[in-house]
Coordinates of C-alpha atoms in Angstrom, one line a residue:
M28 CA -30.5 -74.5 -6.4
S29 CA -29.9 -71.9 -3.6
T30 CA -28.8 -68.3 -4.3
D31 CA -26.6 -66.2 -2.0
S32 CA -28.2 -62.8 -1.1
A33 CA -24.8 -61.2 -0.1
V34 CA -23.2 -59.0 -2.7
T35 CA -19.6 -60.1 -3.5
K36 CA -17.0 -58.3 -5.4
P37 CA -16.7 -59.8 -8.9
K38 CA -13.4 -61.5 -9.7
P39 CA -11.4 -60.2 -12.7
V40 CA -12.0 -62.4 -15.7
L41 CA -8.9 -63.4 -17.5
P42 CA -9.0 -63.3 -21.3
Q43 CA -10.0 -66.6 -22.9
T44 CA -7.1 -67.1 -25.3
N45 CA -4.8 -69.9 -26.1
E46 CA -1.8 -67.7 -25.3
K47 CA 0.1 -68.1 -22.1
V48 CA -0.6 -65.5 -19.4
S49 CA 2.3 -63.2 -18.5
W50 CA 2.1 -63.1 -14.7
K51 CA 5.0 -60.7 -14.5
K52 CA 3.2 -58.2 -16.7
R53 CA -0.1 -58.8 -14.8
K54 CA 1.7 -58.2 -11.5
A55 CA 3.1 -54.9 -12.7
E56 CA -0.4 -53.7 -13.9
L57 CA -1.9 -54.6 -10.5
K58 CA 1.0 -52.7 -8.7
E59 CA 0.4 -49.6 -10.9
H60 CA -3.3 -49.8 -10.3
K61 CA -2.7 -49.9 -6.5
K62 CA -0.4 -46.8 -6.8
E63 CA -3.1 -44.9 -8.6
W64 CA -5.7 -45.9 -6.0
K65 CA -3.4 -44.7 -3.2
R66 CA -2.8 -41.5 -5.0
A67 CA -6.5 -40.8 -5.5
K68 CA -7.1 -41.6 -1.8
L69 CA -4.4 -39.2 -0.7
I70 CA -5.8 -36.4 -2.9
K71 CA -9.2 -37.0 -1.5
Q72 CA -7.8 -36.7 2.1
L73 CA -6.0 -33.5 1.2
E74 CA -9.2 -31.9 -0.2
K75 CA -11.1 -33.0 2.9
R76 CA -8.5 -31.4 5.1
K77 CA -8.5 -28.2 3.1
Q78 CA -12.3 -28.0 3.5
Q79 CA -12.0 -28.5 7.3
E80 CA -9.3 -25.8 7.5
A81 CA -11.5 -23.4 5.4
A82 CA -14.5 -24.1 7.7
E83 CA -12.3 -23.4 10.8
N84 CA -10.9 -20.2 9.3
T85 CA -14.4 -19.0 8.5
K86 CA -15.5 -19.8 12.1
V87 CA -12.5 -17.8 13.4
E88 CA -13.3 -14.8 11.2
E89 CA -16.9 -14.9 12.3
N90 CA -15.8 -14.9 16.0
R91 CA -13.5 -12.0 15.3
S92 CA -16.1 -10.0 13.5
S93 CA -18.6 -10.6 16.4
K94 CA -15.9 -9.7 18.9
G95 CA -14.7 -6.5 17.2
R96 CA -16.4 -3.2 16.6
S97 CA -16.9 -1.9 13.1
Y98 CA -18.6 1.4 13.9
T99 CA -16.8 4.6 15.1
V100 CA -17.8 7.4 17.4
S101 CA -16.4 11.0 16.8
V102 CA -16.6 14.1 18.9
A103 CA -16.2 17.6 17.7
L104 CA -15.7 20.7 19.9
P105 CA -14.3 24.2 19.5
G106 CA -10.8 25.0 20.7
S107 CA -12.1 28.2 22.3
V108 CA -13.2 26.1 25.3
L109 CA -9.7 26.7 26.7
D110 CA -10.4 30.4 26.7
N111 CA -12.6 29.8 29.8
A112 CA -9.6 28.8 31.9
Q113 CA -7.7 31.5 33.7
S114 CA -4.2 30.1 33.7
P115 CA -1.9 27.8 31.7
E116 CA -2.2 25.2 34.4
L117 CA -6.0 25.2 34.3
R118 CA -6.0 25.2 30.5
T119 CA -3.8 22.1 30.5
Y120 CA -6.0 20.4 33.1
L121 CA -9.2 21.3 31.1
A122 CA -7.7 19.6 28.0
G123 CA -6.9 16.5 30.2
Q124 CA -10.5 16.4 31.4
I125 CA -11.7 16.3 27.8
A126 CA -9.3 13.5 26.9
R127 CA -10.3 11.5 29.9
A128 CA -14.1 11.9 29.1
C129 CA -13.5 10.8 25.5
V130 CA -11.5 7.7 26.5
V131 CA -14.0 6.6 29.1
F132 CA -16.7 6.4 26.4
C133 CA -14.4 4.9 23.7
V134 CA -14.4 7.9 21.4
D135 CA -12.4 7.1 18.2
E136 CA -11.9 10.6 16.9
I137 CA -11.7 14.1 18.4
V138 CA -12.2 17.0 16.0
V139 CA -11.1 20.5 17.2
F140 CA -12.6 23.2 15.1
D141 CA -12.1 27.0 15.1
E142 CA -15.2 29.0 15.9
Q143 CA -13.7 32.1 14.2
G144 CA -13.3 30.3 10.9
E145 CA -9.5 30.8 10.5
D146 CA -7.5 28.4 8.4
I147 CA -6.0 26.0 11.1
K148 CA -4.7 22.8 9.5
S149 CA -1.7 21.9 11.5
I150 CA -0.5 21.8 15.1
E151 CA 2.5 24.0 14.5
G152 CA 2.8 27.3 16.5
E153 CA 2.7 28.4 20.1
F154 CA -0.1 29.3 22.4
K155 CA 0.2 33.0 23.3
G156 CA -2.5 33.4 25.9
V157 CA -6.2 33.6 26.4
G158 CA -8.1 35.4 23.6
K159 CA -5.6 34.7 20.9
K160 CA -7.6 33.4 17.9
G161 CA -6.7 29.9 16.7
H162 CA -3.9 29.2 19.1
A163 CA -6.3 27.6 21.6
C164 CA -7.2 25.0 18.9
I165 CA -3.5 24.2 18.4
Q166 CA -2.8 23.8 22.1
L167 CA -5.8 21.7 22.7
A168 CA -5.0 19.4 19.8
R169 CA -1.4 19.0 20.9
I170 CA -2.3 18.1 24.5
L171 CA -4.9 15.6 23.3
Q172 CA -2.3 14.0 21.0
Y173 CA 0.2 13.9 23.8
M174 CA -2.3 12.3 26.2
E175 CA -3.3 9.6 23.6
C176 CA 0.3 8.5 22.9
P177 CA 1.6 5.7 25.1
Q178 CA 4.1 6.9 27.7
Y179 CA 7.1 4.9 26.4
L180 CA 6.7 6.7 23.0
R181 CA 6.1 10.3 24.1
K182 CA 9.8 11.4 24.3
W183 CA 10.2 10.5 20.6
F184 CA 7.1 12.2 19.2
F185 CA 6.7 15.1 21.6
P186 CA 9.7 17.3 22.1
V187 CA 9.8 20.0 24.8
H188 CA 7.1 22.6 24.1
K189 CA 5.4 25.4 26.0
D190 CA 1.9 23.9 25.3
L191 CA 3.0 20.8 27.2
Q192 CA 4.7 22.6 30.1
Y193 CA 2.2 21.4 32.6
A194 CA 1.3 18.0 31.0
G195 CA 2.8 16.3 34.1
L196 CA -0.3 17.5 36.1
L197 CA -2.7 15.5 34.0
N198 CA -4.3 12.2 35.1
P199 CA -3.2 9.3 32.8
L200 CA -5.7 8.0 30.3
D201 CA -4.8 4.4 31.2
S202 CA -6.4 3.1 28.0
P203 CA -5.8 -0.5 26.7
H204 CA -2.9 0.5 24.5
H205 CA -1.0 2.2 27.3
M206 CA 0.8 -0.9 28.5
R207 CA 3.5 -1.7 31.0
I208 CA 6.8 -3.3 30.0
D209 CA 5.8 -6.8 31.1
E210 CA 2.1 -6.6 30.2
E211 CA 1.1 -9.3 27.6
S212 CA -1.1 -8.2 24.7
E213 CA -1.6 -9.3 21.1
Y214 CA -1.2 -5.7 19.8
R215 CA 1.2 -2.9 20.7
E216 CA 2.1 0.6 19.5
G217 CA 5.7 1.1 18.5
R218 CA 8.3 3.3 16.8
V219 CA 10.4 2.1 13.9
L220 CA 14.1 2.2 15.0
N221 CA 16.9 3.8 13.0
K222 CA 18.8 0.5 12.6
P223 CA 19.6 -1.0 9.2
P224 CA 17.5 -4.1 8.7
K225 CA 19.2 -7.3 7.6
Q226 CA 18.9 -8.5 4.0
G227 CA 15.5 -9.9 3.4
K228 CA 14.2 -9.0 6.8
G229 CA 11.9 -6.3 8.1
S230 CA 12.7 -3.3 10.3
L231 CA 13.1 -3.3 14.1
V232 CA 10.4 -1.6 16.2
S233 CA 10.5 -0.5 19.8
C234 CA 7.1 -1.5 21.4
G235 CA 7.9 -0.8 25.1
L236 CA 9.0 -4.3 25.7
R237 CA 12.3 -5.6 27.1
K238 CA 13.2 -6.7 23.5
D239 CA 12.7 -5.1 20.2
V240 CA 10.3 -6.5 17.6
R241 CA 11.2 -7.7 14.1
I242 CA 8.3 -6.8 11.8
D243 CA 7.5 -8.1 8.3
K244 CA 8.2 -4.9 6.4
Q245 CA 11.0 -2.4 5.9
L246 CA 9.6 1.0 7.0
Q247 CA 11.0 4.5 7.4
P248 CA 12.7 5.1 10.8
G249 CA 10.7 7.2 13.3
L250 CA 7.2 6.1 12.1
R251 CA 4.6 5.2 14.7
V252 CA 3.1 1.8 13.9
T253 CA 0.6 -0.7 15.3
V254 CA 2.2 -4.2 15.6
K255 CA 0.5 -7.5 16.0
L256 CA 2.8 -9.8 17.9
S257 CA 3.2 -13.5 17.0
K258 CA 1.4 -15.8 19.4
T259 CA 4.4 -18.1 19.8
Q260 CA 7.5 -16.3 21.0
S261 CA 10.7 -17.9 22.0
Q262 CA 12.2 -16.4 25.1
E263 CA 15.7 -17.5 24.0
N264 CA 15.6 -15.3 20.9
K265 CA 17.1 -11.8 21.0
L266 CA 14.0 -10.3 19.2
Y267 CA 10.3 -10.7 19.2
K268 CA 8.4 -11.3 16.0
G269 CA 5.4 -9.4 14.7
V270 CA 3.6 -7.9 11.7
V271 CA 2.4 -4.3 11.0
V272 CA -1.3 -3.9 10.9
A273 CA -3.7 -0.9 10.3
P274 CA -4.4 1.2 13.4
H275 CA -8.1 0.1 13.3
V276 CA -7.4 -3.7 13.5
P277 CA -7.3 -3.9 17.3
R278 CA -10.8 -2.4 17.3
T279 CA -12.3 -4.2 14.4
E280 CA -10.8 -7.6 15.0
G281 CA -9.5 -7.7 18.5
G282 CA -12.4 -5.9 20.1
L283 CA -10.1 -3.4 21.9
Y284 CA -10.5 0.3 22.3
W285 CA -7.3 1.6 20.8
G286 CA -7.3 5.3 21.6
Y287 CA -8.5 8.3 19.4
T288 CA -7.1 10.3 16.5
V289 CA -7.1 14.1 16.6
R290 CA -8.1 16.3 13.6
L291 CA -8.0 20.1 13.3
A292 CA -10.8 21.8 11.3
S293 CA -10.8 25.5 10.2
S294 CA -14.5 25.9 10.8
L295 CA -17.7 24.0 11.7
S296 CA -18.4 23.1 8.1
S297 CA -14.9 21.6 7.7
V298 CA -15.8 19.1 10.5
F299 CA -18.3 17.5 8.0
T300 CA -16.6 18.1 4.7
Q301 CA -13.1 16.8 5.7
S302 CA -14.3 13.6 7.3
P303 CA -11.6 10.8 7.0
H304 CA -14.4 8.2 6.4
K305 CA -15.5 7.4 2.8
G306 CA -19.0 8.9 2.5
G307 CA -18.6 11.0 5.6
Y308 CA -20.6 10.6 8.9
D309 CA -23.9 8.8 8.4
L310 CA -25.3 10.0 11.8
T311 CA -24.6 13.5 13.1
I312 CA -25.9 14.8 16.4
G313 CA -25.8 18.3 17.7
T314 CA -26.1 19.1 21.4
S315 CA -28.0 22.1 22.8
E316 CA -30.4 23.0 25.5
R317 CA -32.8 24.0 22.7
G318 CA -32.8 20.5 21.3
T319 CA -35.1 17.6 21.7
N320 CA -35.1 15.6 24.9
V321 CA -32.6 12.8 24.6
D322 CA -34.8 10.4 26.5
Q323 CA -37.3 10.4 23.6
A324 CA -34.6 9.9 20.9
T325 CA -33.8 6.6 19.2
L326 CA -30.7 6.1 17.2
S327 CA -30.8 4.5 13.8
P328 CA -28.0 2.0 12.7
F329 CA -24.8 3.8 11.6
K330 CA -21.2 3.2 10.7
H331 CA -19.7 6.6 11.7
M332 CA -21.4 8.8 14.3
L333 CA -20.4 12.4 15.0
V334 CA -21.5 14.3 18.2
V335 CA -20.8 18.0 18.0
F336 CA -20.5 20.3 21.1
G337 CA -20.7 24.1 21.1
G338 CA -18.3 26.5 22.8
L339 CA -19.0 29.2 25.4
Q340 CA -21.7 30.7 23.3
G341 CA -23.2 27.5 21.9
L342 CA -23.4 26.1 18.4
E343 CA -25.2 29.3 17.2
A344 CA -22.0 31.3 17.4
S345 CA -20.1 28.7 15.4
V346 CA -22.8 28.8 12.7
D347 CA -22.8 32.6 12.5
A348 CA -19.0 32.7 12.1
D349 CA -18.9 30.1 9.3
L350 CA -19.1 31.9 6.0
N351 CA -19.6 28.5 4.2
L352 CA -23.0 28.0 5.9
D353 CA -26.2 29.7 4.8
A354 CA -28.3 28.3 7.6
T355 CA -28.9 30.3 10.7
D356 CA -30.5 27.5 12.7
P357 CA -27.9 24.9 13.9
S358 CA -30.5 22.2 14.1
L359 CA -30.7 22.1 10.3
L360 CA -27.1 20.9 10.1
F361 CA -27.6 17.7 12.0
D362 CA -29.6 14.5 11.7
M363 CA -30.6 14.9 15.4
Y364 CA -30.5 17.9 17.6
L365 CA -30.6 16.8 21.3
N366 CA -30.8 18.2 24.7
T367 CA -28.7 15.7 26.6
C368 CA -29.4 17.3 30.0
P369 CA -33.0 18.4 30.3
S370 CA -34.1 20.3 33.4
Q371 CA -30.6 21.4 34.1
G372 CA -30.0 23.2 37.4
S373 CA -27.2 25.4 36.2
R374 CA -27.6 28.1 33.6
T375 CA -24.6 26.8 31.7
I376 CA -23.0 23.4 31.2
R377 CA -19.3 23.4 30.6
T378 CA -18.0 21.5 27.6
E379 CA -16.1 19.0 29.5
E380 CA -19.2 18.3 31.5
A381 CA -21.4 18.2 28.4
I382 CA -19.2 15.4 26.9
L383 CA -19.6 13.2 30.0
I384 CA -23.3 13.9 30.2
S385 CA -24.0 13.4 26.5
M386 CA -21.9 10.3 26.0
A387 CA -23.4 8.7 29.1
A388 CA -26.9 9.4 27.8
L389 CA -26.0 8.1 24.3
R390 CA -24.2 5.0 25.5
Q391 CA -27.3 2.9 26.2
K392 CA -28.8 4.0 22.9
I393 CA -25.7 2.9 21.0
T394 CA -25.8 -0.4 22.9
A395 CA -29.4 -0.9 21.8
V396 CA -28.3 -0.5 18.1
F397 CA -25.3 -2.9 18.5
P398 CA -26.2 -5.3 21.3
D399 CA -23.7 -8.0 20.2
V400 CA -20.7 -5.7 19.9
S401 CA -17.9 -5.7 22.5
S402 CA -17.6 -2.6 24.6
G403 CA -14.0 -2.2 23.6
L404 CA -12.5 -2.3 27.0

């Protein structure tokens, strides 16, 4: 007797009874069994699809994280650098040079501190001339903020002021968030309009486009916001669509340099103690001709780096004027104290020159620490 090696599906065995089989009932049972089988198959397909979508989302997030930049670079300098300029026009131009230097090297924060240790916490007030304590800090901070603001928003956030009298002389920063009206971008800076939003819908925002943008939230009119525009926009609609995101999102997720923030500090010590970052700056660098040669320095990994520049009399004068500091040697305040221009040919290096020289010297060292991070431009 031969045996078949192929495995066959066993046939259902009907009960061996003398009763008549109800084929109608049997057909209904088979139909219900088939429905349950289809339902289980559909659930399995949905679970598989969810797993695939989760894997794709994870891959997108990994690509975003590798494209973006998580670390920040801050620069601190005294407002007294404007005292070295002989006229209002030259003071304004000097502030513009500082803004340009910081944007070129993707600086995320500029801290303006008062060498005299006065309590300067706002940008209210007027600049009354060379030698007036504190007012140089206010003017420098105001011009830096004006320069950073996109051109289509300036008239709303910067009314006519004496400090900005010669701002038209300044060279534009032309940073990525300073966009033209027809320029396409995933992110834009905007101003919340004073228009009543419709029921259940968000506020309207002017982002320098030909149409206003409807955002996902209702916000107070007049606020400056960062908007992420929807990828699919219908040209037939009267409004664009977008969502409000944190100001750091274009940098951390989009890999874009999105300008700098300006902070006023009443003294050198306040630069460190009033840091906006949780835990403060984890890498601080002081610049001086008495420091170590920058060519021999190696940076350690960091999240928030701070580079501090002195005024006309160097960091020593700032340390002496700060009553909150017991140290007399500025090098004791920093993790690294560097001479970014060894063998200099001039007796003095102006602050706007020092920023360019120092950030150029540190750029390659930062790239060595974060080789896979986008440059931000």
